[in-house]
CSV table of C-alpha atoms in Angstrom, one decimal:
chain,number,residue,atom,x,y,z
A,1,UNK,CA,-281.3,-14.4,-25.4
A,2,UNK,CA,-281.0,-16.6,-28.4
A,3,UNK,CA,-279.5,-15.9,-31.8
A,4,UNK,CA,-279.6,-16.9,-35.4
A,5,UNK,CA,-276.8,-17.9,-37.7
A,6,UNK,CA,-276.4,-15.5,-40.6
A,7,UNK,CA,-276.4,-17.0,-44.1
A,8,UNK,CA,-273.1,-18.7,-45.0
A,9,UNK,CA,-272.9,-16.5,-48.0
A,10,UNK,CA,-272.1,-13.5,-45.8
A,11,UNK,CA,-268.8,-15.1,-44.7
A,12,UNK,CA,-266.0,-12.8,-43.8
A,13,UNK,CA,-262.6,-14.1,-44.7
A,14,UNK,CA,-260.4,-12.1,-47.2
A,15,UNK,CA,-257.3,-13.8,-48.5
A,16,UNK,CA,-254.1,-12.6,-50.1
A,17,UNK,CA,-251.5,-14.9,-51.5
A,18,UNK,CA,-248.9,-16.0,-49.0
A,19,UNK,CA,-245.2,-16.2,-49.8
A,20,UNK,CA,-243.8,-19.5,-51.1
A,21,UNK,CA,-246.8,-21.5,-50.0
A,22,UNK,CA,-247.8,-23.4,-53.2
A,23,UNK,CA,-247.3,-26.8,-51.7
A,24,UNK,CA,-249.8,-26.2,-49.0
A,25,UNK,CA,-252.5,-24.2,-50.8
A,26,UNK,CA,-254.9,-27.1,-51.0
A,27,UNK,CA,-258.3,-26.5,-49.5
A,28,UNK,CA,-257.6,-23.0,-48.4
A,29,UNK,CA,-256.9,-21.8,-52.0
A,30,UNK,CA,-260.0,-23.5,-53.3
A,31,UNK,CA,-262.0,-21.8,-50.7
A,32,UNK,CA,-260.6,-18.4,-51.8
A,33,UNK,CA,-261.5,-19.2,-55.4
A,34,UNK,CA,-265.0,-20.2,-54.5
A,35,UNK,CA,-265.9,-17.4,-52.1
A,36,UNK,CA,-263.6,-14.4,-52.8
A,37,UNK,CA,-264.9,-12.8,-49.6
A,38,UNK,CA,-263.6,-9.8,-47.6
A,39,UNK,CA,-262.9,-9.9,-43.9
A,40,UNK,CA,-264.7,-7.3,-41.8
A,41,UNK,CA,-264.7,-7.9,-38.1
A,42,UNK,CA,-268.3,-7.4,-37.1
A,43,UNK,CA,-268.1,-5.9,-33.7
A,44,UNK,CA,-271.8,-5.4,-33.5
A,45,UNK,CA,-272.2,-9.2,-34.1
A,46,UNK,CA,-269.8,-9.8,-31.2
A,47,UNK,CA,-271.9,-7.7,-28.9
A,48,UNK,CA,-275.1,-9.3,-30.1
A,49,UNK,CA,-274.2,-13.0,-29.8
A,50,UNK,CA,-271.1,-12.9,-27.6
A,51,UNK,CA,-267.4,-13.5,-28.4
A,52,UNK,CA,-267.5,-17.3,-28.6
A,53,UNK,CA,-270.4,-17.5,-31.0
A,54,UNK,CA,-269.0,-14.7,-33.2
A,55,UNK,CA,-265.6,-16.3,-33.2
A,56,UNK,CA,-267.0,-19.7,-34.0
A,57,UNK,CA,-268.9,-18.2,-37.0
A,58,UNK,CA,-265.7,-16.6,-38.3
A,59,UNK,CA,-263.5,-19.7,-37.8
A,60,UNK,CA,-266.0,-22.0,-39.5
A,61,UNK,CA,-266.4,-19.7,-42.4
A,62,UNK,CA,-262.7,-19.8,-42.9
A,63,UNK,CA,-262.7,-23.6,-42.8
A,64,UNK,CA,-261.5,-24.2,-39.2
A,65,UNK,CA,-263.2,-26.4,-36.6
A,66,UNK,CA,-264.0,-25.6,-33.0
A,67,UNK,CA,-264.9,-27.7,-30.0
A,68,UNK,CA,-267.1,-26.3,-27.3
A,69,UNK,CA,-266.5,-26.6,-23.6
A,70,UNK,CA,-268.2,-29.7,-22.2
A,71,UNK,CA,-268.6,-31.4,-25.7
A,72,UNK,CA,-266.4,-34.1,-27.3
A,73,UNK,CA,-267.5,-33.5,-30.9
A,74,UNK,CA,-265.7,-31.0,-33.2
A,75,UNK,CA,-268.0,-28.5,-34.9
A,76,UNK,CA,-267.1,-28.0,-38.5
A,77,UNK,CA,-270.5,-27.3,-40.2
A,78,UNK,CA,-271.2,-23.6,-40.2
A,79,UNK,CA,-274.9,-24.1,-40.8
A,80,UNK,CA,-275.0,-26.6,-38.0
A,81,UNK,CA,-273.7,-24.3,-35.3
A,82,UNK,CA,-275.8,-24.9,-32.2
A,83,UNK,CA,-278.1,-22.2,-31.0
A,84,UNK,CA,-279.0,-21.3,-27.4
A,85,UNK,CA,-278.8,-18.7,-24.7
A,86,UNK,CA,-276.0,-16.1,-24.9
A,87,UNK,CA,-272.8,-17.6,-23.6
A,88,UNK,CA,-274.1,-21.2,-23.6
A,89,UNK,CA,-271.3,-22.5,-26.0
A,90,UNK,CA,-267.8,-21.5,-25.1
A,91,UNK,CA,-264.9,-22.4,-27.4
A,92,UNK,CA,-262.4,-24.7,-25.8
A,93,UNK,CA,-260.3,-25.8,-28.8
A,94,UNK,CA,-259.6,-24.6,-32.3
A,95,UNK,CA,-258.3,-26.7,-35.2
A,96,UNK,CA,-257.4,-24.4,-38.1
A,97,UNK,CA,-256.1,-27.1,-40.4
A,98,UNK,CA,-256.0,-25.9,-44.0
A,99,UNK,CA,-258.1,-22.9,-43.1
A,100,UNK,CA,-257.8,-19.4,-44.4
A,101,UNK,CA,-257.6,-17.6,-41.0
A,102,UNK,CA,-255.3,-14.6,-41.1
A,103,UNK,CA,-254.2,-11.7,-39.0
A,104,UNK,CA,-257.1,-9.3,-39.9
A,105,UNK,CA,-259.6,-11.6,-38.2
A,106,UNK,CA,-257.8,-12.1,-35.0
A,107,UNK,CA,-259.9,-9.5,-33.2
A,108,UNK,CA,-262.5,-12.2,-33.0
A,109,UNK,CA,-260.3,-14.1,-30.6
A,110,UNK,CA,-260.0,-11.2,-28.0
A,111,UNK,CA,-263.0,-12.1,-26.0
A,112,UNK,CA,-262.4,-15.9,-25.8
A,113,UNK,CA,-261.8,-16.9,-22.2
A,114,UNK,CA,-261.8,-20.7,-22.3
A,115,UNK,CA,-259.6,-21.7,-25.3
A,116,UNK,CA,-257.1,-24.4,-24.1
A,117,UNK,CA,-255.9,-25.8,-27.4
A,118,UNK,CA,-255.0,-24.3,-30.8
A,119,UNK,CA,-253.8,-26.2,-33.8
A,120,UNK,CA,-252.4,-24.4,-36.8
A,121,UNK,CA,-251.7,-26.9,-39.6
A,122,UNK,CA,-251.1,-25.9,-43.2
A,123,UNK,CA,-252.4,-22.4,-42.6
A,124,UNK,CA,-250.9,-20.5,-45.6
A,125,UNK,CA,-251.7,-17.1,-44.2
A,126,UNK,CA,-250.4,-17.6,-40.7
A,127,UNK,CA,-247.1,-15.7,-40.2
A,128,UNK,CA,-245.1,-14.3,-37.3
A,129,UNK,CA,-247.4,-11.3,-36.8
A,130,UNK,CA,-250.3,-13.7,-36.3
A,131,UNK,CA,-248.5,-15.7,-33.6
A,132,UNK,CA,-247.4,-12.5,-31.9
A,133,UNK,CA,-250.9,-11.1,-32.0
A,134,UNK,CA,-252.3,-14.4,-30.6
A,135,UNK,CA,-249.7,-14.4,-27.8
A,136,UNK,CA,-250.4,-10.9,-26.8
A,137,UNK,CA,-254.2,-11.6,-26.4
A,138,UNK,CA,-254.7,-11.3,-22.7
A,139,UNK,CA,-257.4,-14.0,-22.4
A,140,UNK,CA,-255.4,-16.5,-24.4
A,141,UNK,CA,-252.3,-15.8,-22.3
A,142,UNK,CA,-254.2,-17.2,-19.4
A,143,UNK,CA,-256.1,-20.1,-21.0
A,144,UNK,CA,-254.0,-21.7,-23.7
A,145,UNK,CA,-252.3,-24.9,-22.6
A,146,UNK,CA,-251.6,-26.7,-25.9
A,147,UNK,CA,-250.3,-25.4,-29.2
A,148,UNK,CA,-249.4,-27.1,-32.5
A,149,UNK,CA,-247.8,-25.3,-35.5
A,150,UNK,CA,-247.4,-27.6,-38.5
A,151,UNK,CA,-246.5,-26.8,-42.1
A,152,UNK,CA,-246.9,-23.1,-41.9
A,153,UNK,CA,-244.2,-21.9,-44.2
A,154,UNK,CA,-244.3,-18.2,-43.2
A,155,UNK,CA,-243.6,-18.8,-39.6
A,156,UNK,CA,-240.1,-18.2,-38.3
A,157,UNK,CA,-238.3,-18.3,-35.0
A,158,UNK,CA,-239.6,-14.9,-34.1
A,159,UNK,CA,-243.2,-16.0,-34.2
A,160,UNK,CA,-242.5,-19.2,-32.1
A,161,UNK,CA,-240.6,-17.2,-29.5
A,162,UNK,CA,-243.7,-15.0,-29.0
A,163,UNK,CA,-245.3,-18.0,-27.3
A,164,UNK,CA,-243.4,-17.2,-24.2
A,165,UNK,CA,-246.3,-14.9,-23.4
A,166,UNK,CA,-248.7,-17.8,-23.1
A,167,UNK,CA,-247.8,-18.3,-19.4
A,168,UNK,CA,-249.9,-21.4,-18.9
A,169,UNK,CA,-248.7,-23.2,-22.0
A,170,UNK,CA,-247.9,-26.8,-21.2
A,171,UNK,CA,-247.3,-28.5,-24.6
A,172,UNK,CA,-246.0,-27.2,-27.9
A,173,UNK,CA,-245.6,-29.3,-31.1
A,174,UNK,CA,-243.6,-27.9,-34.0
A,175,UNK,CA,-243.3,-29.7,-37.3
A,176,UNK,CA,-242.4,-29.0,-40.9
A,177,UNK,CA,-241.5,-25.3,-40.4
A,178,UNK,CA,-238.8,-24.3,-42.9
A,179,UNK,CA,-238.7,-20.8,-41.5
A,180,UNK,CA,-237.3,-22.1,-38.2
A,181,UNK,CA,-233.5,-21.5,-38.6
A,182,UNK,CA,-232.3,-21.9,-35.0
A,183,UNK,CA,-234.5,-24.4,-33.3
A,184,UNK,CA,-232.1,-25.0,-30.4
A,185,UNK,CA,-231.9,-21.3,-29.5
A,186,UNK,CA,-235.6,-20.8,-30.0
A,187,UNK,CA,-236.6,-23.8,-27.8
A,188,UNK,CA,-234.1,-22.8,-25.1
A,189,UNK,CA,-235.6,-19.3,-24.9
A,190,UNK,CA,-239.1,-20.8,-24.5
A,191,UNK,CA,-238.0,-23.3,-21.9
A,192,UNK,CA,-236.3,-20.6,-19.9
A,193,UNK,CA,-239.5,-18.5,-19.9
A,194,UNK,CA,-241.8,-21.5,-19.4
A,195,UNK,CA,-239.9,-24.1,-17.3
A,196,UNK,CA,-242.9,-26.5,-17.2
A,197,UNK,CA,-243.4,-26.4,-21.0
A,198,UNK,CA,-243.0,-29.7,-22.9
A,199,UNK,CA,-241.8,-29.1,-26.5
A,200,UNK,CA,-242.0,-31.8,-29.2
A,201,UNK,CA,-240.1,-31.2,-32.4
A,202,UNK,CA,-240.3,-32.7,-35.9
A,203,UNK,CA,-237.9,-30.3,-37.5
A,204,UNK,CA,-234.7,-30.9,-39.5
């Protein structure tokens, strides 16, 4: 079974203004102004093309990048997504730098079984509820090994502590997170839950 990429104009990423995030609006805000699109998780699309393909379409529409299992190149061009048999391309890494991903699209992540790395950098709509939702996703609990959270101003200790559910997490990088108020307690809780976890901090 093969599949076609829907027109990029049918993108599905609704955005609402985050709290206190003006300094990191950048590309994500411009994308909102240009598209003004509403997120609807297309469950029929997930069934038709598989969870990896559907998630890749959503992520790229929102300005993120993905790397497929067995490939070195990051895929960032929505219209250039590779086509092939159902299940041929499996997402191994997600780079959501300056993307507009938000909680309401996270259902697209539920079926991903091979994601080992996620980078959240300057994601103005990522907040604690997003990290909790990600950490409670059964497939991601088993597969994710590397996480980075950088310059996401709505993230607090509560969201970071939720990563203890990612039982195979090996490396966590945290930087420029003003919402983190007790980094020592937070990292201690993570280390207790995940003794093999390496945590790198760039926090005041």
